[in-house]
Amino acid sequence: MTTVTTRESLATVSLRKTFGGVTAVDDATVTFHEGKVNALIGPNGSGKTTFFNCVTGMIKPDSGSVSYHGTDITGRSPHRVARAGIGRSFQLCRIFPRMTVLENVLVAHRTHGLASLLKGARDADQIERARHWLRRVGIDHLEHSEAADISYGQQKLLELAGVLMAEPDLIMLDEPAGGVNPALIGRIGTLIRELNAEGRTFVVVEHNMEMVMSLSDHVIVFDRGRPIAEGPPSEVQSDPRVLEAYLGV
């Protein structure tokens, strides 16, 4: 019998975060598999986004550790986490609404962000790279449009293009299908599959169970701030603990 070994990409040990008297992440020990599409699911309020924020340096955990490829990144700033090779999107798109689509992607990659772009520090190679990622996500025809004028689903694709400009090895997506029409959900799913086939690891928080079950290799379920189940989609969706967390049965 051949044993398939999965390699660790991102891992947390006993991660904990409280806000006042509310424990948002509670002793979470989790391992995400390298080269796979990992999904993180759970009921509303189960701590998924807070977990993302602790991992990516948006907030500091109260205790516990975060490691990436075996290196401790606990408490690093978002900039240092990104430099380590981790990119992320947000539940609500973070874009500059009055800048063009192309400018948004360029800003996402600038070391000094908006200030660098406004000073006119443009490089032909970087512009071409930005256009490349706009083509990949399917919105290159909108490069001169203001970001505020494109649809919400297109803004999600724009945010992803900005993430990809940094060439991350691990991409963390917070509800990529939220508020997006079915056609664009399909496009986002296709992109994730293509990018994963090219070697990128994904961790996806998502409430669209059809998308999760069709897309993921490995699923981790959170409830009340801690993991309660994990495994292939086919096993997780029939786990009694998961059914109880979602349906109370």
PDB file of C-alpha atoms in Angstrom:
ATOM      1  CA  MET A   1       0.000   0.000   0.000  1.00  0.00           C
ATOM      2  CA  THR A   2       1.288   3.465  -0.936  1.00  0.00           C
ATOM      3  CA  THR A   3       1.144   6.091   1.788  1.00  0.00           C
ATOM      4  CA  VAL A   4       0.366   9.614   0.630  1.00  0.00           C
ATOM      5  CA  THR A   5       2.211  12.209   2.686  1.00  0.00           C
ATOM      6  CA  THR A   6       0.800  15.703   2.934  1.00  0.00           C
ATOM      7  CA  ARG A   7       3.182  18.536   3.695  1.00  0.00           C
ATOM      8  CA  GLU A   8       2.410  21.303   6.143  1.00  0.00           C
ATOM      9  CA  SER A   9       2.060  24.803   4.731  1.00  0.00           C
ATOM     10  CA  LEU A  10       0.472  26.915   7.457  1.00  0.00           C
ATOM     11  CA  ALA A  11      -0.114  25.722  11.020  1.00  0.00           C
ATOM     12  CA  THR A  12      -1.312  27.131  14.319  1.00  0.00           C
ATOM     13  CA  VAL A  13      -0.903  25.713  17.811  1.00  0.00           C
ATOM     14  CA  SER A  14      -3.257  26.650  20.657  1.00  0.00           C
ATOM     15  CA  LEU A  15      -4.102  29.977  19.013  1.00  0.00           C
ATOM     16  CA  ARG A  16      -6.354  32.145  21.177  1.00  0.00           C
ATOM     17  CA  LYS A  17      -7.912  35.600  20.848  1.00  0.00           C
ATOM     18  CA  THR A  18     -10.460  37.267  23.110  1.00  0.00           C
ATOM     19  CA  PHE A  19     -12.279  40.584  22.888  1.00  0.00           C
ATOM     20  CA  GLY A  20     -13.386  41.624  26.358  1.00  0.00           C
ATOM     21  CA  GLY A  21     -15.319  38.653  27.685  1.00  0.00           C
ATOM     22  CA  VAL A  22     -15.824  37.062  24.259  1.00  0.00           C
ATOM     23  CA  THR A  23     -13.459  34.332  23.080  1.00  0.00           C
ATOM     24  CA  ALA A  24     -13.326  34.568  19.286  1.00  0.00           C
ATOM     25  CA  VAL A  25     -10.566  31.989  18.714  1.00  0.00           C
ATOM     26  CA  ASP A  26     -10.221  29.330  21.377  1.00  0.00           C
ATOM     27  CA  ASP A  27      -7.166  27.045  21.555  1.00  0.00           C
ATOM     28  CA  ALA A  28      -7.152  26.511  17.778  1.00  0.00           C
ATOM     29  CA  THR A  29      -4.600  23.958  16.577  1.00  0.00           C
ATOM     30  CA  VAL A  30      -4.878  23.633  12.808  1.00  0.00           C
ATOM     31  CA  THR A  31      -2.722  22.439   9.900  1.00  0.00           C
ATOM     32  CA  PHE A  32      -3.319  23.424   6.288  1.00  0.00           C
ATOM     33  CA  HIS A  33      -1.890  21.238   3.539  1.00  0.00           C
ATOM     34  CA  GLU A  34       0.661  22.550   1.071  1.00  0.00           C
ATOM     35  CA  GLY A  35      -0.352  22.503  -2.585  1.00  0.00           C
ATOM     36  CA  LYS A  36      -4.018  21.948  -1.735  1.00  0.00           C
ATOM     37  CA  VAL A  37      -7.219  23.951  -1.653  1.00  0.00           C
ATOM     38  CA  ASN A  38      -8.032  24.064   2.046  1.00  0.00           C
ATOM     39  CA  ALA A  39     -11.428  25.324   3.188  1.00  0.00           C
ATOM     40  CA  LEU A  40     -12.237  26.813   6.579  1.00  0.00           C
ATOM     41  CA  ILE A  41     -15.965  26.705   7.252  1.00  0.00           C
ATOM     42  CA  GLY A  42     -18.301  27.165  10.185  1.00  0.00           C
ATOM     43  CA  PRO A  43     -21.450  28.990  11.318  1.00  0.00           C
ATOM     44  CA  ASN A  44     -21.535  32.777  11.526  1.00  0.00           C
ATOM     45  CA  GLY A  45     -19.567  33.947  14.552  1.00  0.00           C
ATOM     46  CA  SER A  46     -17.423  30.817  14.747  1.00  0.00           C
ATOM     47  CA  GLY A  47     -14.163  32.801  14.612  1.00  0.00           C
ATOM     48  CA  LYS A  48     -13.028  32.251  11.032  1.00  0.00           C
ATOM     49  CA  THR A  49     -12.225  35.850  10.122  1.00  0.00           C
ATOM     50  CA  THR A  50     -10.611  36.523  13.502  1.00  0.00           C
ATOM     51  CA  PHE A  51      -8.462  33.445  12.887  1.00  0.00           C
ATOM     52  CA  PHE A  52      -7.451  34.869   9.482  1.00  0.00           C
ATOM     53  CA  ASN A  53      -6.624  38.195  11.093  1.00  0.00           C
ATOM     54  CA  CYS A  54      -4.422  36.550  13.728  1.00  0.00           C
ATOM     55  CA  VAL A  55      -2.548  34.556  11.095  1.00  0.00           C
ATOM     56  CA  THR A  56      -1.966  37.503   8.754  1.00  0.00           C
ATOM     57  CA  GLY A  57      -0.915  40.018  11.417  1.00  0.00           C
ATOM     58  CA  MET A  58      -4.004  42.218  11.335  1.00  0.00           C
ATOM     59  CA  ILE A  59      -4.433  41.537  15.049  1.00  0.00           C
ATOM     60  CA  LYS A  60      -2.138  39.873  17.570  1.00  0.00           C
ATOM     61  CA  PRO A  61      -3.266  36.641  19.206  1.00  0.00           C
ATOM     62  CA  ASP A  62      -3.358  36.534  23.005  1.00  0.00           C
ATOM     63  CA  SER A  63      -1.474  33.240  23.023  1.00  0.00           C
ATOM     64  CA  GLY A  64      -0.464  30.349  20.814  1.00  0.00           C
ATOM     65  CA  SER A  65       1.687  30.293  17.696  1.00  0.00           C
ATOM     66  CA  VAL A  66       1.496  30.574  13.905  1.00  0.00           C
ATOM     67  CA  SER A  67       4.073  28.937  11.653  1.00  0.00           C
ATOM     68  CA  TYR A  68       4.567  29.000   7.897  1.00  0.00           C
ATOM     69  CA  HIS A  69       6.729  26.263   6.391  1.00  0.00           C
ATOM     70  CA  GLY A  70       8.067  25.672   9.890  1.00  0.00           C
ATOM     71  CA  THR A  71       9.030  29.311  10.554  1.00  0.00           C
ATOM     72  CA  ASP A  72       7.358  31.093  13.453  1.00  0.00           C
ATOM     73  CA  ILE A  73       5.477  34.155  12.146  1.00  0.00           C
ATOM     74  CA  THR A  74       3.383  34.795  15.262  1.00  0.00           C
ATOM     75  CA  GLY A  75       2.629  38.481  15.739  1.00  0.00           C
ATOM     76  CA  ARG A  76       4.461  39.671  12.613  1.00  0.00           C
ATOM     77  CA  SER A  77       3.104  42.787  10.927  1.00  0.00           C
ATOM     78  CA  PRO A  78       0.872  42.298   7.851  1.00  0.00           C
ATOM     79  CA  HIS A  79       3.706  43.584   5.659  1.00  0.00           C
ATOM     80  CA  ARG A  80       6.167  41.000   6.993  1.00  0.00           C
ATOM     81  CA  VAL A  81       3.596  38.213   6.667  1.00  0.00           C
ATOM     82  CA  ALA A  82       3.056  39.196   3.030  1.00  0.00           C
ATOM     83  CA  ARG A  83       6.815  39.208   2.424  1.00  0.00           C
ATOM     84  CA  ALA A  84       6.955  35.660   3.800  1.00  0.00           C
ATOM     85  CA  GLY A  85       4.739  34.586   0.888  1.00  0.00           C
ATOM     86  CA  ILE A  86       1.189  34.839   2.235  1.00  0.00           C
ATOM     87  CA  GLY A  87      -1.431  36.912   0.420  1.00  0.00           C
ATOM     88  CA  ARG A  88      -5.012  37.488   1.491  1.00  0.00           C
ATOM     89  CA  SER A  89      -8.304  39.033   0.479  1.00  0.00           C
ATOM     90  CA  PHE A  90     -10.922  40.460   2.814  1.00  0.00           C
ATOM     91  CA  GLN A  91     -14.571  39.746   3.486  1.00  0.00           C
ATOM     92  CA  LEU A  92     -15.350  43.294   2.326  1.00  0.00           C
ATOM     93  CA  CYS A  93     -13.218  44.347  -0.647  1.00  0.00           C
ATOM     94  CA  ARG A  94     -10.358  46.703   0.143  1.00  0.00           C
ATOM     95  CA  ILE A  95      -9.921  48.828  -2.958  1.00  0.00           C
ATOM     96  CA  PHE A  96      -9.425  52.487  -3.830  1.00  0.00           C
ATOM     97  CA  PRO A  97     -12.817  53.317  -5.359  1.00  0.00           C
ATOM     98  CA  ARG A  98     -11.750  56.516  -7.159  1.00  0.00           C
ATOM     99  CA  MET A  99      -8.647  55.026  -8.720  1.00  0.00           C
ATOM    100  CA  THR A 100      -8.701  53.031 -11.923  1.00  0.00           C
ATOM    101  CA  VAL A 101      -8.670  49.264 -11.978  1.00  0.00           C
ATOM    102  CA  LEU A 102      -5.079  49.258 -13.248  1.00  0.00           C
ATOM    103  CA  GLU A 103      -3.946  51.757 -10.616  1.00  0.00           C
ATOM    104  CA  ASN A 104      -5.471  49.601  -7.872  1.00  0.00           C
ATOM    105  CA  VAL A 105      -3.392  46.607  -8.916  1.00  0.00           C
ATOM    106  CA  LEU A 106      -0.230  48.715  -9.110  1.00  0.00           C
ATOM    107  CA  VAL A 107      -0.855  50.200  -5.659  1.00  0.00           C
ATOM    108  CA  ALA A 108      -1.298  46.715  -4.210  1.00  0.00           C
ATOM    109  CA  HIS A 109       2.260  45.870  -5.246  1.00  0.00           C
ATOM    110  CA  ARG A 110       4.046  49.107  -4.324  1.00  0.00           C
ATOM    111  CA  THR A 111       6.444  48.925  -1.390  1.00  0.00           C
ATOM    112  CA  HIS A 112       5.278  52.383  -0.352  1.00  0.00           C
ATOM    113  CA  GLY A 113       1.747  51.909  -1.635  1.00  0.00           C
ATOM    114  CA  LEU A 114      -0.316  54.916  -2.672  1.00  0.00           C
ATOM    115  CA  ALA A 115       2.395  57.528  -2.075  1.00  0.00           C
ATOM    116  CA  SER A 116       4.725  55.801  -4.522  1.00  0.00           C
ATOM    117  CA  LEU A 117       2.082  55.664  -7.223  1.00  0.00           C
ATOM    118  CA  LEU A 118       0.974  59.264  -6.790  1.00  0.00           C
ATOM    119  CA  LYS A 119       4.580  60.404  -7.205  1.00  0.00           C
ATOM    120  CA  GLY A 120       4.501  58.839 -10.658  1.00  0.00           C
ATOM    121  CA  ALA A 121       6.839  55.975  -9.807  1.00  0.00           C
ATOM    122  CA  ARG A 122       5.585  53.701 -12.589  1.00  0.00           C
ATOM    123  CA  ASP A 123       7.632  50.990 -14.174  1.00  0.00           C
ATOM    124  CA  ALA A 124       6.755  49.520 -17.576  1.00  0.00           C
ATOM    125  CA  ASP A 125       7.454  45.976 -16.401  1.00  0.00           C
ATOM    126  CA  GLN A 126       5.183  46.387 -13.389  1.00  0.00           C
ATOM    127  CA  ILE A 127       2.412  47.830 -15.551  1.00  0.00           C
ATOM    128  CA  GLU A 128       2.663  44.840 -17.858  1.00  0.00           C
ATOM    129  CA  ARG A 129       2.562  42.479 -14.873  1.00  0.00           C
ATOM    130  CA  ALA A 130      -0.535  44.246 -13.589  1.00  0.00           C
ATOM    131  CA  ARG A 131      -2.175  43.884 -16.984  1.00  0.00           C
ATOM    132  CA  HIS A 132      -1.196  40.209 -17.034  1.00  0.00           C
ATOM    133  CA  TRP A 133      -3.052  39.571 -13.764  1.00  0.00           C
ATOM    134  CA  LEU A 134      -6.036  41.594 -14.920  1.00  0.00           C
ATOM    135  CA  ARG A 135      -6.170  39.350 -17.973  1.00  0.00           C
ATOM    136  CA  ARG A 136      -5.899  36.236 -15.809  1.00  0.00           C
ATOM    137  CA  VAL A 137      -8.825  37.257 -13.626  1.00  0.00           C
ATOM    138  CA  GLY A 138     -10.808  38.381 -16.669  1.00  0.00           C
ATOM    139  CA  ILE A 139     -11.218  42.128 -16.132  1.00  0.00           C
ATOM    140  CA  ASP A 140      -8.459  43.568 -18.319  1.00  0.00           C
ATOM    141  CA  HIS A 141     -11.104  45.310 -20.432  1.00  0.00           C
ATOM    142  CA  LEU A 142     -11.910  47.429 -17.369  1.00  0.00           C
ATOM    143  CA  GLU A 143      -8.381  48.688 -16.656  1.00  0.00           C
ATOM    144  CA  HIS A 144      -9.284  52.359 -17.243  1.00  0.00           C
ATOM    145  CA  SER A 145     -12.578  52.211 -15.300  1.00  0.00           C
ATOM    146  CA  GLU A 146     -12.813  53.619 -11.809  1.00  0.00           C
ATOM    147  CA  ALA A 147     -13.019  50.772  -9.302  1.00  0.00           C
ATOM    148  CA  ALA A 148     -16.240  52.232  -7.873  1.00  0.00           C
ATOM    149  CA  ASP A 149     -17.957  51.795 -11.238  1.00  0.00           C
ATOM    150  CA  ILE A 150     -17.439  48.044 -11.653  1.00  0.00           C
ATOM    151  CA  SER A 151     -19.646  45.364 -10.119  1.00  0.00           C
ATOM    152  CA  TYR A 152     -19.003  43.921  -6.682  1.00  0.00           C
ATOM    153  CA  GLY A 153     -17.994  40.597  -8.184  1.00  0.00           C
ATOM    154  CA  GLN A 154     -15.523  42.383 -10.465  1.00  0.00           C
ATOM    155  CA  GLN A 155     -14.164  44.207  -7.407  1.00  0.00           C
ATOM    156  CA  LYS A 156     -13.532  40.790  -5.823  1.00  0.00           C
ATOM    157  CA  LEU A 157     -11.577  39.802  -8.932  1.00  0.00           C
ATOM    158  CA  LEU A 158      -9.704  43.117  -8.792  1.00  0.00           C
ATOM    159  CA  GLU A 159      -8.704  42.477  -5.193  1.00  0.00           C
ATOM    160  CA  LEU A 160      -7.462  39.011  -6.169  1.00  0.00           C
ATOM    161  CA  ALA A 161      -5.400  40.495  -9.009  1.00  0.00           C
ATOM    162  CA  GLY A 162      -3.780  42.823  -6.467  1.00  0.00           C
ATOM    163  CA  VAL A 163      -2.979  39.870  -4.208  1.00  0.00           C
ATOM    164  CA  LEU A 164      -1.427  37.976  -7.116  1.00  0.00           C
ATOM    165  CA  MET A 165       0.889  40.881  -8.004  1.00  0.00           C
ATOM    166  CA  ALA A 166       3.002  39.925  -4.979  1.00  0.00           C
ATOM    167  CA  GLU A 167       3.341  36.323  -6.267  1.00  0.00           C
ATOM    168  CA  PRO A 168       2.321  34.677  -2.967  1.00  0.00           C
ATOM    169  CA  ASP A 169       2.773  30.947  -2.417  1.00  0.00           C
ATOM    170  CA  LEU A 170      -0.216  30.815  -0.063  1.00  0.00           C
ATOM    171  CA  ILE A 171      -3.438  32.698  -0.783  1.00  0.00           C
ATOM    172  CA  MET A 172      -6.045  33.186   1.942  1.00  0.00           C
ATOM    173  CA  LEU A 173      -9.485  34.207   0.657  1.00  0.00           C
ATOM    174  CA  ASP A 174     -12.196  35.446   3.021  1.00  0.00           C
ATOM    175  CA  GLU A 175     -15.608  34.701   1.472  1.00  0.00           C
ATOM    176  CA  PRO A 176     -14.644  35.120  -2.207  1.00  0.00           C
ATOM    177  CA  ALA A 177     -18.177  34.192  -3.309  1.00  0.00           C
ATOM    178  CA  GLY A 178     -19.991  36.499  -0.877  1.00  0.00           C
ATOM    179  CA  GLY A 179     -22.369  38.865  -2.699  1.00  0.00           C
ATOM    180  CA  VAL A 180     -21.223  37.630  -6.106  1.00  0.00           C
ATOM    181  CA  ASN A 181     -23.485  36.473  -8.943  1.00  0.00           C
ATOM    182  CA  PRO A 182     -23.349  32.788 -10.007  1.00  0.00           C
ATOM    183  CA  ALA A 183     -21.425  33.444 -13.225  1.00  0.00           C
ATOM    184  CA  LEU A 184     -18.615  35.206 -11.400  1.00  0.00           C
ATOM    185  CA  ILE A 185     -18.632  32.588  -8.635  1.00  0.00           C
ATOM    186  CA  GLY A 186     -17.883  30.075 -11.363  1.00  0.00           C
ATOM    187  CA  ARG A 187     -15.076  32.290 -12.651  1.00  0.00           C
ATOM    188  CA  ILE A 188     -13.559  32.625  -9.188  1.00  0.00           C
ATOM    189  CA  GLY A 189     -13.728  28.858  -8.700  1.00  0.00           C
ATOM    190  CA  THR A 190     -12.022  28.249 -12.043  1.00  0.00           C
ATOM    191  CA  LEU A 191      -9.271  30.709 -11.133  1.00  0.00           C
ATOM    192  CA  ILE A 192      -8.641  28.982  -7.824  1.00  0.00           C
ATOM    193  CA  ARG A 193      -8.347  25.613  -9.567  1.00  0.00           C
ATOM    194  CA  GLU A 194      -5.982  27.019 -12.215  1.00  0.00           C
ATOM    195  CA  LEU A 195      -3.762  28.788  -9.701  1.00  0.00           C
ATOM    196  CA  ASN A 196      -3.697  25.742  -7.451  1.00  0.00           C
ATOM    197  CA  ALA A 197      -2.646  23.581 -10.411  1.00  0.00           C
ATOM    198  CA  GLU A 198       0.229  26.030 -10.909  1.00  0.00           C
ATOM    199  CA  GLY A 199       1.466  25.321  -7.383  1.00  0.00           C
ATOM    200  CA  ARG A 200      -0.274  27.822  -5.119  1.00  0.00           C
ATOM    201  CA  THR A 201      -1.820  26.734  -1.834  1.00  0.00           C
ATOM    202  CA  PHE A 202      -5.219  28.122  -0.827  1.00  0.00           C
ATOM    203  CA  VAL A 203      -7.075  28.602   2.431  1.00  0.00           C
ATOM    204  CA  VAL A 204     -10.647  29.671   1.707  1.00  0.00           C
ATOM    205  CA  VAL A 205     -13.284  30.848   4.169  1.00  0.00           C
ATOM    206  CA  GLU A 206     -16.638  30.414   2.471  1.00  0.00           C
ATOM    207  CA  HIS A 207     -20.338  29.938   3.257  1.00  0.00           C
ATOM    208  CA  ASN A 208     -21.255  28.699  -0.229  1.00  0.00           C
ATOM    209  CA  MET A 209     -21.229  24.980   0.506  1.00  0.00           C
ATOM    210  CA  GLU A 210     -21.626  23.952  -3.119  1.00  0.00           C
ATOM    211  CA  MET A 211     -18.448  25.853  -3.940  1.00  0.00           C
ATOM    212  CA  VAL A 212     -16.602  24.476  -0.885  1.00  0.00           C
ATOM    213  CA  MET A 213     -17.482  20.855  -1.543  1.00  0.00           C
ATOM    214  CA  SER A 214     -16.670  20.979  -5.254  1.00  0.00           C
ATOM    215  CA  LEU A 215     -13.445  22.937  -4.906  1.00  0.00           C
ATOM    216  CA  SER A 216     -11.702  21.823  -1.720  1.00  0.00           C
ATOM    217  CA  ASP A 217      -9.246  19.019  -1.056  1.00  0.00           C
ATOM    218  CA  HIS A 218      -9.264  19.476   2.713  1.00  0.00           C
ATOM    219  CA  VAL A 219     -11.932  21.029   4.921  1.00  0.00           C
ATOM    220  CA  ILE A 220     -11.601  22.282   8.511  1.00  0.00           C
ATOM    221  CA  VAL A 221     -14.743  23.164  10.454  1.00  0.00           C
ATOM    222  CA  PHE A 222     -14.808  25.799  13.192  1.00  0.00           C
ATOM    223  CA  ASP A 223     -17.425  26.186  15.887  1.00  0.00           C
ATOM    224  CA  ARG A 224     -17.213  28.643  18.781  1.00  0.00           C
ATOM    225  CA  GLY A 225     -13.651  29.552  17.908  1.00  0.00           C
ATOM    226  CA  ARG A 226     -12.105  26.108  17.667  1.00  0.00           C
ATOM    227  CA  PRO A 227     -11.795  23.313  15.095  1.00  0.00           C
ATOM    228  CA  ILE A 228     -14.316  20.492  15.595  1.00  0.00           C
ATOM    229  CA  ALA A 229     -13.743  18.394  12.464  1.00  0.00           C
ATOM    230  CA  GLU A 230     -11.474  18.109   9.445  1.00  0.00           C
ATOM    231  CA  GLY A 231     -10.933  15.897   6.431  1.00  0.00           C
ATOM    232  CA  PRO A 232     -12.006  15.445   2.816  1.00  0.00           C
ATOM    233  CA  PRO A 233     -15.278  17.190   1.857  1.00  0.00           C
ATOM    234  CA  SER A 234     -17.143  13.898   1.518  1.00  0.00           C
ATOM    235  CA  GLU A 235     -16.367  12.988   5.127  1.00  0.00           C
ATOM    236  CA  VAL A 236     -16.822  16.400   6.708  1.00  0.00           C
ATOM    237  CA  GLN A 237     -20.284  17.066   5.297  1.00  0.00           C
ATOM    238  CA  SER A 238     -21.663  13.941   6.987  1.00  0.00           C
ATOM    239  CA  ASP A 239     -19.808  14.344  10.301  1.00  0.00           C
ATOM    240  CA  PRO A 240     -22.322  14.444  13.205  1.00  0.00           C
ATOM    241  CA  ARG A 241     -20.367  17.243  14.901  1.00  0.00           C
ATOM    242  CA  VAL A 242     -20.642  19.378  11.791  1.00  0.00           C
ATOM    243  CA  LEU A 243     -24.357  18.709  11.424  1.00  0.00           C
ATOM    244  CA  GLU A 244     -24.879  19.688  15.053  1.00  0.00           C
ATOM    245  CA  ALA A 245     -22.900  22.906  14.649  1.00  0.00           C
ATOM    246  CA  TYR A 246     -24.775  23.979  11.532  1.00  0.00           C
ATOM    247  CA  LEU A 247     -28.217  22.492  12.094  1.00  0.00           C
ATOM    248  CA  GLY A 248     -28.428  21.728  15.790  1.00  0.00           C
ATOM    249  CA  VAL A 249     -29.225  18.070  15.069  1.00  0.00           C
TER     250      VAL A 249
END
